[in-house]
PDB file of C-alpha atoms in Angstrom:
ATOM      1  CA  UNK J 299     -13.844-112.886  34.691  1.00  0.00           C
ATOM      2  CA  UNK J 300     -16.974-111.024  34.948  1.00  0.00           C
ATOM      3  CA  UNK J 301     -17.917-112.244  38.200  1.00  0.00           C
ATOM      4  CA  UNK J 302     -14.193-111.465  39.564  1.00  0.00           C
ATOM      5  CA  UNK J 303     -14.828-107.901  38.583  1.00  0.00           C
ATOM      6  CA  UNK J 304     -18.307-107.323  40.109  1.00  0.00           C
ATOM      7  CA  UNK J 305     -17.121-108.645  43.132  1.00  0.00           C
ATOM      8  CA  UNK J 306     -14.383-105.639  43.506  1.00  0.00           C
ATOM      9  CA  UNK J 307     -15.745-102.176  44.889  1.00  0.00           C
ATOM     10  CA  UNK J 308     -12.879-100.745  42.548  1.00  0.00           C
ATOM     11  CA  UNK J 309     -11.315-102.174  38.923  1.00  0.00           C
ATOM     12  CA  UNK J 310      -8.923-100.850  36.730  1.00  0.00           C
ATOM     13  CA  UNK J 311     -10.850 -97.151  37.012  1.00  0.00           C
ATOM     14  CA  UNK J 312     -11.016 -95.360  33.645  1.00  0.00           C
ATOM     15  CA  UNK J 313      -8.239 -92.834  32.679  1.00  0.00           C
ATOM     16  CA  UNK J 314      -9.248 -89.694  31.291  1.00  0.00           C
ATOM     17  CA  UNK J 315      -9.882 -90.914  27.744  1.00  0.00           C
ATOM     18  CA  UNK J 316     -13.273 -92.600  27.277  1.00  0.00           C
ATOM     19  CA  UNK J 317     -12.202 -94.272  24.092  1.00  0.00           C
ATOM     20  CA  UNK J 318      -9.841 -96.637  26.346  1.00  0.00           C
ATOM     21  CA  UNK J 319     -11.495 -97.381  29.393  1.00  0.00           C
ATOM     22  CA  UNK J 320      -9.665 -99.076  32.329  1.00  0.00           C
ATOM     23  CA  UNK J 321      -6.251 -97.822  30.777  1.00  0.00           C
ATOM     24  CA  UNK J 322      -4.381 -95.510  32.527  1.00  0.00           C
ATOM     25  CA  UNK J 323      -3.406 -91.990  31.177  1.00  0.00           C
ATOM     26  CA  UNK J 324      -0.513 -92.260  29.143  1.00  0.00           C
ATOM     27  CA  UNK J 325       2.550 -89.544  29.368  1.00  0.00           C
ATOM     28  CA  UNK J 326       3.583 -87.744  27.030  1.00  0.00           C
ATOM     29  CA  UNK J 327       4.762 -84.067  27.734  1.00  0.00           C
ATOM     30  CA  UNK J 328       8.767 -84.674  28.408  1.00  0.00           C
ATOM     31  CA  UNK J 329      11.484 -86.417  28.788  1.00  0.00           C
ATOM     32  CA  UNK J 330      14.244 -87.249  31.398  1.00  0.00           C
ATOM     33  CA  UNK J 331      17.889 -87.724  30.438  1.00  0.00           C
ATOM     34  CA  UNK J 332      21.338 -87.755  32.345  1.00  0.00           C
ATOM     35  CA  UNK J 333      22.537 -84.352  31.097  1.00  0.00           C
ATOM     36  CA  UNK J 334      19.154 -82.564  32.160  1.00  0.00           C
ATOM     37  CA  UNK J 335      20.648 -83.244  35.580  1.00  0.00           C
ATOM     38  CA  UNK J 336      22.417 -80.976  38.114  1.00  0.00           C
ATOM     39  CA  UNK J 337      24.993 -82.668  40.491  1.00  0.00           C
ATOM     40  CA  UNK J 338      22.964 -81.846  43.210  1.00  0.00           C
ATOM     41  CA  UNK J 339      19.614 -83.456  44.160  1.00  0.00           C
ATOM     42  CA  UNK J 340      18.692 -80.188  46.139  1.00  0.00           C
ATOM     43  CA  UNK J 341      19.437 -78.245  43.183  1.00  0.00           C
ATOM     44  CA  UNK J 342      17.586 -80.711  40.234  1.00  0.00           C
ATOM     45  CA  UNK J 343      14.750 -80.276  42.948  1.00  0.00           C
ATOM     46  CA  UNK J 344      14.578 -76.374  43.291  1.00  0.00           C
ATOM     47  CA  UNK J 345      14.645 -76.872  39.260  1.00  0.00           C
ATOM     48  CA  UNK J 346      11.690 -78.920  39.267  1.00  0.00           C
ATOM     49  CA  UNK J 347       9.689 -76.777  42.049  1.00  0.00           C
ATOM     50  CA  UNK J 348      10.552 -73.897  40.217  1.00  0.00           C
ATOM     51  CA  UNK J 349       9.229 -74.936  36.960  1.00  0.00           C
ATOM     52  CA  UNK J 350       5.886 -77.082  38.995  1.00  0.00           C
ATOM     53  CA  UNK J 351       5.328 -73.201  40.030  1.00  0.00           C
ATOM     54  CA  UNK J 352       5.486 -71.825  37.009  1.00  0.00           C
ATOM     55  CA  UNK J 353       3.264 -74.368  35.229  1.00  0.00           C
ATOM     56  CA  UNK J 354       0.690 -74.069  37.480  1.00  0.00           C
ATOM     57  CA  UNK J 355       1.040 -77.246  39.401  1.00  0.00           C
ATOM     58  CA  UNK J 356      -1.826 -77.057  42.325  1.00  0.00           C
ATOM     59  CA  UNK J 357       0.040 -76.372  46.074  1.00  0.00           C
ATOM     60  CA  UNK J 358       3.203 -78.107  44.718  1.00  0.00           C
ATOM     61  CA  UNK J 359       4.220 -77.860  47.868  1.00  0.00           C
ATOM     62  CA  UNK J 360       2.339 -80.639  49.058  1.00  0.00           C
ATOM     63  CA  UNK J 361       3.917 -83.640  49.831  1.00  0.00           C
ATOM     64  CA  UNK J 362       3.708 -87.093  51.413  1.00  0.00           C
ATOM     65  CA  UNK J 363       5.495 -87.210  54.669  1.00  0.00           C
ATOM     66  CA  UNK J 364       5.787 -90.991  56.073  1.00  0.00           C
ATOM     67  CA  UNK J 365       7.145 -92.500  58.882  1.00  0.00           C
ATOM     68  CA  UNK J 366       7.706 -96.110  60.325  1.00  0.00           C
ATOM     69  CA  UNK J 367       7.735 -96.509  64.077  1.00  0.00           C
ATOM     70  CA  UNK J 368       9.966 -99.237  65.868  1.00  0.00           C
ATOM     71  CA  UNK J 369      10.371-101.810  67.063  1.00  0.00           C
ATOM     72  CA  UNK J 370       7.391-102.431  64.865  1.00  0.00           C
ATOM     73  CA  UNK J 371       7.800-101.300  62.010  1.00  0.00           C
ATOM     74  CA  UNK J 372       4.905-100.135  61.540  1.00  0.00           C
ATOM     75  CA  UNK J 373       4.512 -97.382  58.976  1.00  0.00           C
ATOM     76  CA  UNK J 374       2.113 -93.850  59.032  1.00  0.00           C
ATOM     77  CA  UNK J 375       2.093 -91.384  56.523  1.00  0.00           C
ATOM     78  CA  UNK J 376      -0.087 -88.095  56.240  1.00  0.00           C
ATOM     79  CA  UNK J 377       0.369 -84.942  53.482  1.00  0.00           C
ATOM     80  CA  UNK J 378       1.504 -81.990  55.022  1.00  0.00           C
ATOM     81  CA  UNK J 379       3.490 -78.473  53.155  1.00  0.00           C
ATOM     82  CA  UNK J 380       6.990 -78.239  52.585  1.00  0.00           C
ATOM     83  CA  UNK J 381       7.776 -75.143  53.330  1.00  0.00           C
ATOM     84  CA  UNK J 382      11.818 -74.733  53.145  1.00  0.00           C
ATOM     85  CA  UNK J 383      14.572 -76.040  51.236  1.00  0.00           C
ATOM     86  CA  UNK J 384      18.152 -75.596  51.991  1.00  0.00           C
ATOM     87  CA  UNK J 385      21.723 -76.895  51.150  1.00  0.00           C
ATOM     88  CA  UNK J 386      20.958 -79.784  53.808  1.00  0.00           C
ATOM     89  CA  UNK J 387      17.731 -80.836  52.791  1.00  0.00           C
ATOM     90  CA  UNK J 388      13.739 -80.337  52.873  1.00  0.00           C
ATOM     91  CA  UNK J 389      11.698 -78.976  56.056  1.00  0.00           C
ATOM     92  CA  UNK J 390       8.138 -78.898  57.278  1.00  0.00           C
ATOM     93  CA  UNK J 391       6.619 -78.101  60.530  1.00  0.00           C
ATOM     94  CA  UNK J 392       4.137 -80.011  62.673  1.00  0.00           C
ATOM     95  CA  UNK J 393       3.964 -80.750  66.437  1.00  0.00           C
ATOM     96  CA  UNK J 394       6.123 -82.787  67.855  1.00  0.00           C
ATOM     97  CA  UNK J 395       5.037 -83.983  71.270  1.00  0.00           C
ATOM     98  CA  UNK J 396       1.964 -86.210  70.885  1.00  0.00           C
ATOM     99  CA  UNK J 397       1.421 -86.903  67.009  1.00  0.00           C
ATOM    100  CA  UNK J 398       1.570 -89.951  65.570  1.00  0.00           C
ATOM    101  CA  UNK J 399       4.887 -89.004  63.668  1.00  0.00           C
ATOM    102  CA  UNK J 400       6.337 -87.295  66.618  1.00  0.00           C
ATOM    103  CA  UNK J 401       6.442 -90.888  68.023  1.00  0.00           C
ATOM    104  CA  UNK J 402       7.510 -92.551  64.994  1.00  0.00           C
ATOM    105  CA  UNK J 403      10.837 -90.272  64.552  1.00  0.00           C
ATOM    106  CA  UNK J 404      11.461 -90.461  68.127  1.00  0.00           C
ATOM    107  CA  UNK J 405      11.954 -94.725  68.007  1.00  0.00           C
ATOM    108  CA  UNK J 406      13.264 -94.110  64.474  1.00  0.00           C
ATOM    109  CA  UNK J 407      14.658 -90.616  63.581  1.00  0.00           C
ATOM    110  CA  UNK J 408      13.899 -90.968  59.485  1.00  0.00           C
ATOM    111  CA  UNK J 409      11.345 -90.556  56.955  1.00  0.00           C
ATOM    112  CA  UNK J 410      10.397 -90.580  53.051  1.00  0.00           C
ATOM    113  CA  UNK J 411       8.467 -87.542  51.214  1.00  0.00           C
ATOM    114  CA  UNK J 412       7.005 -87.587  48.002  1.00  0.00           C
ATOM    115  CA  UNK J 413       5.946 -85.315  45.474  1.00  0.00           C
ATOM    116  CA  UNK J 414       3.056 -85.855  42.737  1.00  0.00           C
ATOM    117  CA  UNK J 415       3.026 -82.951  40.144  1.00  0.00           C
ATOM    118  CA  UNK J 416      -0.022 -83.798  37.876  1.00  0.00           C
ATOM    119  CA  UNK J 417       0.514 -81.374  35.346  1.00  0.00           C
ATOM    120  CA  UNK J 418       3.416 -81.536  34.684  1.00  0.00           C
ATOM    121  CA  UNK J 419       3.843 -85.095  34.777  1.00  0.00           C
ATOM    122  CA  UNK J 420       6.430 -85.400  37.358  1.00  0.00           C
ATOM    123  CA  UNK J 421       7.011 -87.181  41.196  1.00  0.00           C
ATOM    124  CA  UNK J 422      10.345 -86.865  43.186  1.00  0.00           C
ATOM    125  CA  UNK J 423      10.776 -88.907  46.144  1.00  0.00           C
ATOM    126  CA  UNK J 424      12.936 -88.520  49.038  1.00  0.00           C
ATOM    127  CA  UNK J 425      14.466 -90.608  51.957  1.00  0.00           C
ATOM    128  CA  UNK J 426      17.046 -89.590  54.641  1.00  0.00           C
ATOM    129  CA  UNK J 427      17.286 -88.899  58.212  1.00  0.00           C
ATOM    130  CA  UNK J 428      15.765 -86.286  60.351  1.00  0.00           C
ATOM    131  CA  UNK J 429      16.754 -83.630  62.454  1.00  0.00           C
ATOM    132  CA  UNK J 430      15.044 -80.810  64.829  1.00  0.00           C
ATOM    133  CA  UNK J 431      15.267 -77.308  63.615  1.00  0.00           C
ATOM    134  CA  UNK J 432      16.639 -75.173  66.219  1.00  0.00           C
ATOM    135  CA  UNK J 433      14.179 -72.766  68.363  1.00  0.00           C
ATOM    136  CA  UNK J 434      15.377 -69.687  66.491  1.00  0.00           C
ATOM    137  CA  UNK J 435      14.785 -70.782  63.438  1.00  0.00           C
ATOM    138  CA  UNK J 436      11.547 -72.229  63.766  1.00  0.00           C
ATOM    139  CA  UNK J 437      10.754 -69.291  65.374  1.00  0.00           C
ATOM    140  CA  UNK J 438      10.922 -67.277  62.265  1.00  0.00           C
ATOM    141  CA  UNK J 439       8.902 -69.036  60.192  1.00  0.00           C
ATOM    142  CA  UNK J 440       6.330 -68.936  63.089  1.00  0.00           C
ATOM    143  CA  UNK J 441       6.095 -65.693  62.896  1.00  0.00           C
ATOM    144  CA  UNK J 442       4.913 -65.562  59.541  1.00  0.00           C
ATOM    145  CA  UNK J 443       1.684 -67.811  60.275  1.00  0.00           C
ATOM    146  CA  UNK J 444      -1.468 -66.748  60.242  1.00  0.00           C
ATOM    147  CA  UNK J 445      -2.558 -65.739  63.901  1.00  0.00           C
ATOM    148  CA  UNK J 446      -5.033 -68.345  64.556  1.00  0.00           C
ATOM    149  CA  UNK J 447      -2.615 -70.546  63.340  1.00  0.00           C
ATOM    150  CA  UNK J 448      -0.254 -69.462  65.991  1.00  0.00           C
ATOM    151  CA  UNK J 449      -2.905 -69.973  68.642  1.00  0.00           C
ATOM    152  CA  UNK J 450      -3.805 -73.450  67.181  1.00  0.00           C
ATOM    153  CA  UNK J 451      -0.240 -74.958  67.299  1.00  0.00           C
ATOM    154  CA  UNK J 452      -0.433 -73.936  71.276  1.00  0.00           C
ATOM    155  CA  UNK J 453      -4.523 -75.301  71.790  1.00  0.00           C
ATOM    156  CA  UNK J 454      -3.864 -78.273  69.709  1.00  0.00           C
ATOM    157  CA  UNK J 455      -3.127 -82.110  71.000  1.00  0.00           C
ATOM    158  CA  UNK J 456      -2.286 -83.524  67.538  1.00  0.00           C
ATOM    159  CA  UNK J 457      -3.599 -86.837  66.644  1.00  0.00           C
ATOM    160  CA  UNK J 458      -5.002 -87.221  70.451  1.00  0.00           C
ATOM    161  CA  UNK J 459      -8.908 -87.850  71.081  1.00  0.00           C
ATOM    162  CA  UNK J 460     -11.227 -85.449  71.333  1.00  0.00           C
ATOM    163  CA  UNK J 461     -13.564 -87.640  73.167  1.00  0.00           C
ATOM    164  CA  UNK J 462     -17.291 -86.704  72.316  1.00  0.00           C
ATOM    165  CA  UNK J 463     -18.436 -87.657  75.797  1.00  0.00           C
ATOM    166  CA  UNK J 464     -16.218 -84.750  77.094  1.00  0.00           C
ATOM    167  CA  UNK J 465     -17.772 -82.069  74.359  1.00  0.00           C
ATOM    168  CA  UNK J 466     -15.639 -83.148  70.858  1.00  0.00           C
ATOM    169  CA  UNK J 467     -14.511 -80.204  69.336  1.00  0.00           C
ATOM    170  CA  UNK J 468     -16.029 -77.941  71.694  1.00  0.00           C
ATOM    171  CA  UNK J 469     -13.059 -79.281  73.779  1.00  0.00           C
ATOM    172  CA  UNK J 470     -10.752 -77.841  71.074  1.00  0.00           C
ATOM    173  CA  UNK J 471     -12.849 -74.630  70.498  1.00  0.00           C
ATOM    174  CA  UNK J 472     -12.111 -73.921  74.936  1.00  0.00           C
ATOM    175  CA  UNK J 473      -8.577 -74.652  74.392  1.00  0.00           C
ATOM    176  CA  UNK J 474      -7.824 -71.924  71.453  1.00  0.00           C
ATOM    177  CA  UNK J 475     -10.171 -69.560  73.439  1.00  0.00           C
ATOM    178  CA  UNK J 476      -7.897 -70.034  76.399  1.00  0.00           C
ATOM    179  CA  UNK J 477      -4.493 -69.572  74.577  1.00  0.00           C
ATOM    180  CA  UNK J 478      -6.274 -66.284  72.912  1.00  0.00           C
ATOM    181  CA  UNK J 479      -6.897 -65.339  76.263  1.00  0.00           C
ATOM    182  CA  UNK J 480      -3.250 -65.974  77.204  1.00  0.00           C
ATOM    183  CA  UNK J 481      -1.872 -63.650  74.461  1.00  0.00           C
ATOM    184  CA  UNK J 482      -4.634 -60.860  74.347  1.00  0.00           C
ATOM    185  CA  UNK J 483      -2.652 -58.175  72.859  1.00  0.00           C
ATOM    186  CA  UNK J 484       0.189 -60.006  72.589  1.00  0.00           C
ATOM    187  CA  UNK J 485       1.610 -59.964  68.285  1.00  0.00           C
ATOM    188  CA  UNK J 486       4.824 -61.762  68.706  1.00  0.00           C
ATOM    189  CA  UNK J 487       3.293 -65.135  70.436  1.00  0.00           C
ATOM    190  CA  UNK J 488       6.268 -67.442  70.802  1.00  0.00           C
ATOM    191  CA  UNK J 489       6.657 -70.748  68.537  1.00  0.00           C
ATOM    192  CA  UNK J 490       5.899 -73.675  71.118  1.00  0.00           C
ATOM    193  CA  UNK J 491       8.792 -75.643  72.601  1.00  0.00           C
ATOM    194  CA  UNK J 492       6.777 -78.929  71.353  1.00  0.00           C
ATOM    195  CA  UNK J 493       6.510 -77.440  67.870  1.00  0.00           C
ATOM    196  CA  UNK J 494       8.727 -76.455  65.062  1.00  0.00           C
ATOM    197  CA  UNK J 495      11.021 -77.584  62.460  1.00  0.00           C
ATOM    198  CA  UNK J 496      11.747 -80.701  61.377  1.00  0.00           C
ATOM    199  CA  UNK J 497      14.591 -81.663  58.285  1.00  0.00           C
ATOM    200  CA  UNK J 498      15.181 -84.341  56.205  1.00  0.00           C
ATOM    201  CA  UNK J 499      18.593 -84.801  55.105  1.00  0.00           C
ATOM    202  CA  UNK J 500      18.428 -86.764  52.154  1.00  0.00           C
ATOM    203  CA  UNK J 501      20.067 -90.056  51.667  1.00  0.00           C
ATOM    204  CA  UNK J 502      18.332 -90.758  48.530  1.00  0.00           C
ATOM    205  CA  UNK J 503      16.440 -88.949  46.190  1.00  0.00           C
ATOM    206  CA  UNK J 504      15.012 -89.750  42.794  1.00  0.00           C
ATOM    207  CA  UNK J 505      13.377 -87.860  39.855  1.00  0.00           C
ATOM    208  CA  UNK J 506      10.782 -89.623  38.314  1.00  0.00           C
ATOM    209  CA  UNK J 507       9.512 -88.124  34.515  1.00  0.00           C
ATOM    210  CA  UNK J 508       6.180 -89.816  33.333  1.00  0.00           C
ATOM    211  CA  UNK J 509       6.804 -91.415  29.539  1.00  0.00           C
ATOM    212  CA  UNK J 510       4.383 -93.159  27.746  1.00  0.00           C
ATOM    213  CA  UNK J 511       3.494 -96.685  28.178  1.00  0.00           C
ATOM    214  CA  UNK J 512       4.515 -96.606  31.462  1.00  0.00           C
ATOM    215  CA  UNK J 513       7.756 -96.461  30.311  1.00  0.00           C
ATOM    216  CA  UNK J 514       8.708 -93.679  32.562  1.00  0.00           C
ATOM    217  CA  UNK J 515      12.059 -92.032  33.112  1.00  0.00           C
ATOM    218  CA  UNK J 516      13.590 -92.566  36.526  1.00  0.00           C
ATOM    219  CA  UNK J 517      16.875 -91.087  37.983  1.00  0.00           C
ATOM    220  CA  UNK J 518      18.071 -91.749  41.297  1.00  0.00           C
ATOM    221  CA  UNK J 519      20.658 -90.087  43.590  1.00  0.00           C
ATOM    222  CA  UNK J 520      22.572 -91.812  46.117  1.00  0.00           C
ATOM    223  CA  UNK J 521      24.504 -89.952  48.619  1.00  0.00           C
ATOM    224  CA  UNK J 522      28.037 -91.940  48.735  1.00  0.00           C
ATOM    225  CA  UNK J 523      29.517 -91.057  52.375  1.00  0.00           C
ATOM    226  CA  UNK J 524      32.727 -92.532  51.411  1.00  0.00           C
ATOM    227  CA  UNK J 525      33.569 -90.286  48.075  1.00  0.00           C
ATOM    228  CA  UNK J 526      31.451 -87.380  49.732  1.00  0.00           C
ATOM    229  CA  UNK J 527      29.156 -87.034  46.509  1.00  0.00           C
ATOM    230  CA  UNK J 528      26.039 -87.650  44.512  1.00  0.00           C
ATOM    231  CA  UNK J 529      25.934 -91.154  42.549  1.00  0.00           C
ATOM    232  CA  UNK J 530      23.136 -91.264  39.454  1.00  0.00           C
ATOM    233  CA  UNK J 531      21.856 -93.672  38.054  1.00  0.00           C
ATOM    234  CA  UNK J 532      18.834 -94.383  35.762  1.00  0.00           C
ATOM    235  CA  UNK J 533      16.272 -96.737  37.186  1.00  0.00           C
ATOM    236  CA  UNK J 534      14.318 -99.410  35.137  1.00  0.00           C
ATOM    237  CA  UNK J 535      10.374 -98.363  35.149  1.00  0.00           C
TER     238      UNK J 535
END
């Protein structure tokens, strides 16, 4: 067994605890039951955001955004910000014209987030289609960007090479200099037609409440087309 485990670069890290080493934290702040739950995914999950803000959860805005491209299935994911929610689902903004998960939702138009909230013990996970955001309303959350943020959603190639033959980032650094050139004196710089919006409309969503002994708490929603409503049901650990 020994010589198993020095062969591995990583084993069973160490929890928190130094009293049990190579055991995992165990949960124990809450608990998840059927009646702590709204009808509504979208409204359990403003619940849950609302309460990761006010408990200090770091950027709970983060999430995992993943894709899978076809017809090869095979699957990217990167973090990025959620930064809406409404009555059809959850939005972020990226570039859409030559990133990896522009190309992915073009051969296969949907995608999984998830959410890890630390402390308070919590993930949610989501899975549905996606759709564009339309100019307008991209638009206005564009306009509430940073300015060199602005400029760097026009200079930017997402995900494309930078080769360092051809100067690396100094190839990026000329690009943003030219688009700052291109709107000197210019406040309301318009949101790219390659960049914006981009929902998913959940299909699925689930709650997941950390218990101890990995014994954890896990509620799913199902989105039944035919009845037109929200199925639960409580998952096995």
């Amino acid at each position: 067994m020994t010589a198993q485990k020095d062969s591995k670069l990583i084993f069973a890290p160490a929890g928190s605890n130094p009293t049990t080493p190579h055991q995992a934290d165990q949960y124990l702040q809450t608990s998840l039951s059927r009646p702590d739950l709204a009808p509504s995914p979208i409204t359990q999950f403003h619940t849950w955001f609302t309460h990761a803000q006010t408990h200090h959860v770091h950027q709970p805005e983060t999430t995992c955004f993943a894709t899978a491209s076809l017809p090869s299935g095979s699957v990217s994911a990167r973090y990025v910000y959620l930064k809406e929610l409404d009555a059809k689902g959850f939005i972020i903004y990226s570039n859409w014209a030559s990133s990896r998960k522009a190309s992915d939702v073009a051969s296969n138009p949907r995608a999984s987030l998830a959410f890890w909230w630390r402390e308070v013990e919590r993930q949610v996970r989501v899975e549905g289609r996606v759709e564009r955001l339309a100019e307008g309303e991209s638009q206005a959350y564009f306009d509430l960007r940073a300015r060199g943020s602005r400029v760097g959603a026009w200079a930017s190639e997402q995900s494309c090479v930078l080769a360092e033959e051809d100067g690396g980032r100094e190839v990026l650094e000329r690009r943003v200099r030219d688009v700052e050139g291109r709107f000197e004196g210019v406040e309301d710089i318009p949101v790219p037609g390659f960049w914006g919006g981009l929902r998913v409309v959940p299909e699925m969503v689930e709650f997941w409440q950390g218990r101890e002994s990995r014994l954890h708490d896990r509620f799913r929603y199902l989105w039944d087309e035919g009845k037109g409503e929200w199925r639960i049901d409580r998952l096995s650990p």
